[in-house]
Amino acid sequence: MRRTLTAQHECLPLHTPFRISRGVKTAADVVTVAIRDGDTVGRGEGAPYPRYGESVASVLAQIAGVREAVCDGADRQALLTLMPPGAARNAVDCALWDLEARASGRSVAASLGTPEPGRIASALTIVIDTPQAMARAASAVAHAPVLKIKVDANDPAAQIRAVRAAAPDAALIVDPNESWDEAVATAMRAVLIDARVALLEQPAAAGADAWLSGFDAGVPVCADESVHVAADLDALAGRYGVVNVKLDKAGGLTAALDLARAARARGLGVMTGCMVASSLSIAPALHIASVSDFVDLDGPLWLAEDRAGGVRDDGGVLMPPAPGFWGGA
């Protein structure tokens, strides 16, 4: 029997606005894919990101463009040439991983030769607000092992200091989302050191980050928007020491695994990140998280209602989804 592929848009409301340097999000727009082969169905999810020129319509159109090939049996390796990196390929790739696991009776972890995903410390995000509001937010989760602070170029020093004072023991990741230039980063160096920041994520705009070559930020610097797939790594030399692997950027678990391995081979640290999306996006990413130095997979925790059986937060420790949710035997 020939496969079938369906794709649909879902708008998932957030319980709290998600503010970063480039705007505010009140709902997560995702595209879900289901691939059926006989009685077996595999699922995947992608989160279109306007920063990368994506929309729900463009992602659905890309998926429609490969529907016949996938239904005729195109596999994950074929997708790497049939589709560009991005949310569309992520949704289809992850659906194929899930389908293979269910059809074979062999879980994704077993296929990879890795342990099944377990509990893992994952950053809880403190979004941009006044320093006082960010301190209150941090105080509520000060027990968490890792906090991620969203800032811009307006008053990052006060925001970072406020969060550190409210959460004295948490490891801190600071994420300006491309909003800093060299002058701001230079001025912030002492603040980052004094606040014991563990990681500075993508301070400069991708494509305008050459000044990071040889720049001493005082703390490790992580590439996010500047790296999507393994082929991007050569351009990062001397600028970044860590790379943020996101399935929606890489275009699925297959390419994300390649990126993580290639980063390690170059001596770079690895972070696993996500878009604001449901647990269907996070379950595949857990297979990268298990070999990462930093994990930031709290996207579903911003949803007013996640998918049944999805991941759960336990004081800043992410609990894996229920058995059979995604990628199980």
Coordinates of C-alpha atoms in Angstrom, one line a residue:
M1 CA 0.0 0.0 0.0
R2 CA 1.3 3.4 -0.9
R3 CA 2.1 5.9 1.8
T4 CA 0.0 9.0 2.5
L5 CA 1.2 12.3 3.8
T6 CA -1.0 15.0 5.4
A7 CA 0.2 18.4 6.7
Q8 CA -1.8 21.0 8.7
H9 CA -1.3 24.3 10.4
E10 CA -2.0 24.6 14.2
C11 CA -2.1 27.8 16.2
L12 CA -1.1 27.1 19.8
P13 CA -1.9 29.9 22.2
L14 CA 0.7 30.9 24.9
H15 CA -0.1 31.4 28.5
T16 CA 2.2 34.4 28.7
P17 CA 3.7 36.7 25.9
F18 CA 7.1 35.6 24.8
R19 CA 9.3 38.8 24.3
I20 CA 12.7 38.8 22.6
S21 CA 14.7 41.6 20.9
R22 CA 12.9 41.2 17.6
G23 CA 9.3 41.1 18.8
V24 CA 6.5 39.5 20.9
K25 CA 4.8 36.2 20.4
T26 CA 1.4 35.3 21.9
A27 CA 0.9 32.0 20.0
A28 CA 3.0 29.4 18.4
D29 CA 2.2 28.6 14.7
V30 CA 3.3 25.1 13.9
V31 CA 2.9 22.7 10.9
T32 CA 2.4 19.1 11.7
V33 CA 3.0 16.2 9.3
A34 CA 1.5 12.7 9.5
I35 CA 2.9 10.0 7.2
R36 CA 0.8 6.8 7.1
D37 CA 2.1 3.5 5.8
G38 CA -0.6 0.9 6.2
D39 CA -1.8 1.0 9.8
T40 CA 1.4 2.8 11.0
V41 CA 1.6 6.6 11.3
G42 CA 4.6 8.7 12.0
R43 CA 4.3 12.3 13.2
G44 CA 6.5 15.4 13.0
E45 CA 6.3 19.1 13.7
G46 CA 8.0 22.2 12.3
A47 CA 7.8 25.8 13.5
P48 CA 8.0 28.3 10.6
Y49 CA 10.2 31.2 11.6
P50 CA 9.8 34.6 9.8
R51 CA 13.5 35.5 10.7
Y52 CA 14.5 32.8 8.2
G53 CA 11.9 33.9 5.6
E54 CA 9.5 31.2 6.5
S55 CA 5.7 31.4 6.9
V56 CA 3.0 28.8 7.5
A57 CA 2.1 29.1 3.8
S58 CA 5.7 28.6 2.6
V59 CA 6.2 25.6 4.8
L60 CA 3.0 23.9 3.7
A61 CA 3.9 24.6 0.1
Q62 CA 7.4 23.0 0.5
I63 CA 5.8 19.9 2.1
A64 CA 3.3 19.7 -0.8
G65 CA 6.2 19.8 -3.2
V66 CA 7.7 16.6 -1.8
R67 CA 4.4 14.8 -1.0
E68 CA 4.5 12.5 -4.1
A69 CA 8.2 11.6 -3.5
V70 CA 7.6 10.8 0.1
C71 CA 4.5 8.8 -0.7
D72 CA 6.5 6.9 -3.3
G73 CA 9.0 5.9 -0.6
A74 CA 11.6 8.7 -0.4
D75 CA 13.6 8.3 2.8
R76 CA 15.3 10.7 5.2
Q77 CA 18.6 10.8 3.1
A78 CA 16.6 11.6 0.0
L79 CA 15.0 14.5 1.8
L80 CA 18.4 16.1 2.3
T81 CA 18.5 16.8 -1.5
L82 CA 14.8 17.2 -2.1
M83 CA 14.2 19.9 0.5
P84 CA 16.3 22.8 1.9
P85 CA 17.0 23.1 5.6
G86 CA 14.2 24.6 7.6
A87 CA 10.9 23.9 9.4
A88 CA 9.3 22.0 6.4
R89 CA 12.0 19.5 6.2
N90 CA 12.1 19.1 9.9
A91 CA 8.4 18.2 10.1
V92 CA 8.8 15.6 7.3
D93 CA 12.1 14.2 8.5
C94 CA 10.9 13.7 12.1
A95 CA 7.7 12.1 10.8
L96 CA 9.8 9.6 8.9
W97 CA 11.9 8.8 12.0
D98 CA 8.7 8.2 14.0
L99 CA 7.3 6.1 11.2
E100 CA 10.5 3.9 10.9
A101 CA 10.5 3.4 14.7
R102 CA 6.9 2.3 14.9
A103 CA 7.1 0.1 11.8
S104 CA 10.4 -1.6 12.8
G105 CA 9.6 -2.0 16.5
R106 CA 13.0 -0.4 17.2
S107 CA 13.0 3.0 18.9
V108 CA 14.9 6.0 17.6
A109 CA 17.4 5.7 20.5
A110 CA 18.0 2.0 19.7
S111 CA 18.6 2.9 16.1
L112 CA 21.1 5.6 17.2
G113 CA 22.7 3.3 19.8
T114 CA 22.1 5.8 22.5
P115 CA 20.1 5.6 25.8
E116 CA 16.4 6.4 25.8
P117 CA 15.9 10.1 26.7
G118 CA 15.7 10.7 30.4
R119 CA 15.5 13.6 32.8
I120 CA 17.7 16.5 31.7
A121 CA 18.3 20.0 33.0
S122 CA 16.8 22.5 30.5
A123 CA 17.0 26.3 30.7
L124 CA 13.9 28.2 31.7
T125 CA 13.5 31.5 29.8
I126 CA 13.2 34.9 31.4
V127 CA 11.8 37.1 28.6
I128 CA 12.6 40.8 28.0
D129 CA 10.8 43.1 30.5
T130 CA 11.8 45.8 33.0
P131 CA 14.6 44.7 35.3
Q132 CA 12.1 44.6 38.2
A133 CA 9.7 42.3 36.3
M134 CA 12.6 40.1 35.1
A135 CA 13.8 39.8 38.7
R136 CA 10.3 38.7 39.8
A137 CA 10.2 36.1 37.0
A138 CA 13.6 34.8 38.0
S139 CA 12.8 34.7 41.6
A140 CA 9.8 32.4 40.9
V141 CA 12.2 29.8 39.2
A142 CA 15.4 30.6 41.1
H143 CA 15.6 26.9 42.1
A144 CA 16.1 25.9 38.5
P145 CA 19.6 24.7 37.4
V146 CA 19.7 26.9 34.3
L147 CA 18.0 30.2 33.3
K148 CA 18.1 31.9 29.9
I149 CA 17.8 35.7 29.9
K150 CA 16.5 37.4 26.8
V151 CA 17.9 40.9 26.4
D152 CA 18.4 43.6 23.7
A153 CA 20.7 46.6 23.6
N154 CA 18.5 48.9 25.7
D155 CA 19.4 48.1 29.3
P156 CA 21.0 44.6 29.3
A157 CA 23.3 45.3 32.3
A158 CA 20.4 46.1 34.6
Q159 CA 18.4 43.1 33.4
I160 CA 21.2 40.7 33.8
R161 CA 22.1 42.0 37.2
A162 CA 18.5 41.8 38.4
V163 CA 18.2 38.2 37.3
R164 CA 21.4 37.2 38.9
A165 CA 20.4 38.8 42.2
A166 CA 17.1 37.0 42.1
A167 CA 18.7 33.6 41.2
P168 CA 22.1 33.5 42.7
D169 CA 22.8 29.9 42.1
A170 CA 21.5 29.2 38.6
A171 CA 23.7 28.9 35.6
L172 CA 22.9 31.8 33.2
I173 CA 22.6 32.0 29.5
V174 CA 22.3 35.5 28.0
D175 CA 20.6 35.7 24.6
P176 CA 20.6 39.1 22.8
N177 CA 19.1 37.6 19.7
E178 CA 21.5 39.4 17.3
S179 CA 20.9 42.8 18.9
W180 CA 24.4 43.8 20.1
D181 CA 27.2 45.5 18.2
E182 CA 30.8 45.4 19.2
A183 CA 30.5 48.5 21.3
V184 CA 27.7 47.0 23.4
A185 CA 29.5 43.7 23.7
T186 CA 32.6 45.5 24.9
A187 CA 30.7 47.5 27.5
M188 CA 28.9 44.3 28.7
R189 CA 32.1 42.2 29.2
A190 CA 32.6 43.1 32.8
V191 CA 28.9 42.6 33.5
L192 CA 28.9 39.1 32.0
I193 CA 31.9 38.2 34.1
D194 CA 30.6 39.7 37.3
A195 CA 27.2 37.9 36.9
R196 CA 29.0 34.6 36.3
V197 CA 27.3 34.1 32.9
A198 CA 27.9 30.6 31.5
L199 CA 27.2 31.4 27.9
L200 CA 26.5 34.4 25.6
E201 CA 24.3 33.3 22.7
Q202 CA 24.4 35.1 19.3
P203 CA 25.2 38.6 20.4
A204 CA 25.7 39.9 16.8
A205 CA 23.6 39.7 13.7
A206 CA 24.3 36.8 11.5
G207 CA 26.2 38.0 8.5
A208 CA 27.5 41.0 10.5
D209 CA 29.5 39.0 13.2
A210 CA 33.0 39.2 11.7
W211 CA 34.1 41.4 14.6
L212 CA 33.6 38.4 16.9
S213 CA 36.8 36.8 15.4
G214 CA 39.3 37.1 18.2
F215 CA 36.9 39.1 20.3
D216 CA 37.1 38.4 24.1
A217 CA 33.6 38.4 25.4
G218 CA 34.8 37.3 28.8
V219 CA 32.5 34.2 28.6
P220 CA 31.9 31.5 25.9
V221 CA 30.0 32.7 22.8
C222 CA 27.4 30.5 21.1
A223 CA 26.3 30.7 17.5
D224 CA 22.5 30.4 16.9
E225 CA 21.3 32.4 13.9
S226 CA 24.8 32.1 12.3
V227 CA 24.7 28.3 12.0
H228 CA 22.0 26.1 10.5
V229 CA 23.8 23.0 9.1
A230 CA 27.2 21.4 9.2
A231 CA 28.3 23.2 6.1
D232 CA 28.1 26.5 8.0
L233 CA 30.7 25.6 10.6
D234 CA 33.8 26.6 8.6
A235 CA 32.7 30.2 8.6
L236 CA 32.4 30.2 12.4
A237 CA 36.1 29.6 13.1
G238 CA 37.5 32.1 15.6
R239 CA 34.1 33.6 16.3
Y240 CA 32.2 31.1 18.3
G241 CA 33.1 28.2 20.7
V242 CA 29.6 26.7 20.9
V243 CA 26.9 26.0 18.4
N244 CA 23.1 25.9 19.0
V245 CA 21.6 23.0 17.2
K246 CA 17.9 23.4 16.4
L247 CA 16.0 20.9 14.4
D248 CA 13.9 23.7 12.7
K249 CA 17.1 25.3 11.5
A250 CA 18.9 22.2 10.4
G251 CA 15.9 20.7 8.8
G252 CA 15.2 17.7 11.0
L253 CA 16.9 15.2 13.3
T254 CA 19.0 13.7 10.5
A255 CA 20.7 17.0 9.7
A256 CA 20.8 18.1 13.3
L257 CA 22.8 14.9 14.3
D258 CA 25.2 15.6 11.4
L259 CA 25.7 19.2 12.7
A260 CA 26.2 18.1 16.3
R261 CA 28.8 15.5 15.3
A262 CA 30.6 17.9 13.0
A263 CA 30.7 20.5 15.8
R264 CA 32.2 18.0 18.2
A265 CA 34.8 17.0 15.6
R266 CA 35.9 20.7 15.4
G267 CA 36.2 20.9 19.2
L268 CA 33.1 23.1 19.6
G269 CA 30.6 22.9 22.4
V270 CA 27.0 21.9 21.6
M271 CA 23.8 23.4 22.7
T272 CA 20.3 22.1 21.9
G273 CA 17.7 24.7 21.3
C274 CA 14.1 25.0 20.0
M275 CA 11.5 27.4 18.8
V276 CA 8.3 28.0 20.8
A277 CA 6.4 24.8 19.8
S278 CA 4.8 21.7 21.2
S279 CA 6.3 18.6 22.7
L280 CA 6.1 17.0 19.2
S281 CA 9.0 19.3 18.3
I282 CA 10.9 18.7 21.5
A283 CA 10.8 14.8 21.6
P284 CA 13.2 14.4 18.6
A285 CA 15.5 17.2 20.0
L286 CA 16.0 15.2 23.2
H287 CA 18.2 12.9 21.1
I288 CA 20.6 15.9 20.6
A289 CA 20.2 17.1 24.2
S290 CA 21.6 13.9 25.6
V291 CA 25.0 14.8 24.0
S292 CA 24.9 18.6 24.6
D293 CA 26.7 20.9 27.0
F294 CA 23.7 23.2 27.3
V295 CA 20.0 22.4 26.8
D296 CA 17.2 25.0 26.1
L297 CA 14.0 23.1 25.3
D298 CA 11.4 24.9 27.3
G299 CA 9.3 25.9 24.2
P300 CA 6.3 23.7 25.2
L301 CA 6.3 25.2 28.7
W302 CA 5.0 28.5 27.2
L303 CA 1.9 26.9 25.7
A304 CA -1.5 27.3 27.4
E305 CA -2.0 23.6 26.6
D306 CA 0.6 21.2 25.2
R307 CA -0.1 17.9 23.5
A308 CA -1.2 15.1 25.8
G309 CA 1.7 12.9 27.0
G310 CA 4.3 15.6 26.2
V311 CA 7.3 16.7 28.2
R312 CA 7.0 18.1 31.7
D313 CA 9.0 20.5 33.8
D314 CA 10.2 19.4 37.2
G315 CA 11.9 22.4 38.8
G316 CA 14.0 23.2 35.7
V317 CA 14.5 19.5 34.8
L318 CA 12.7 18.4 31.7
M319 CA 10.9 15.1 32.0
P320 CA 10.7 13.1 28.7
P321 CA 7.3 12.5 27.1
A322 CA 5.2 9.5 27.8
P323 CA 6.2 6.1 26.2
G324 CA 4.9 6.0 22.7
F325 CA 4.6 9.7 22.3
W326 CA 7.2 9.9 19.5
G327 CA 10.0 7.7 18.3
G328 CA 9.2 4.7 20.4
A329 CA 9.2 1.1 19.3

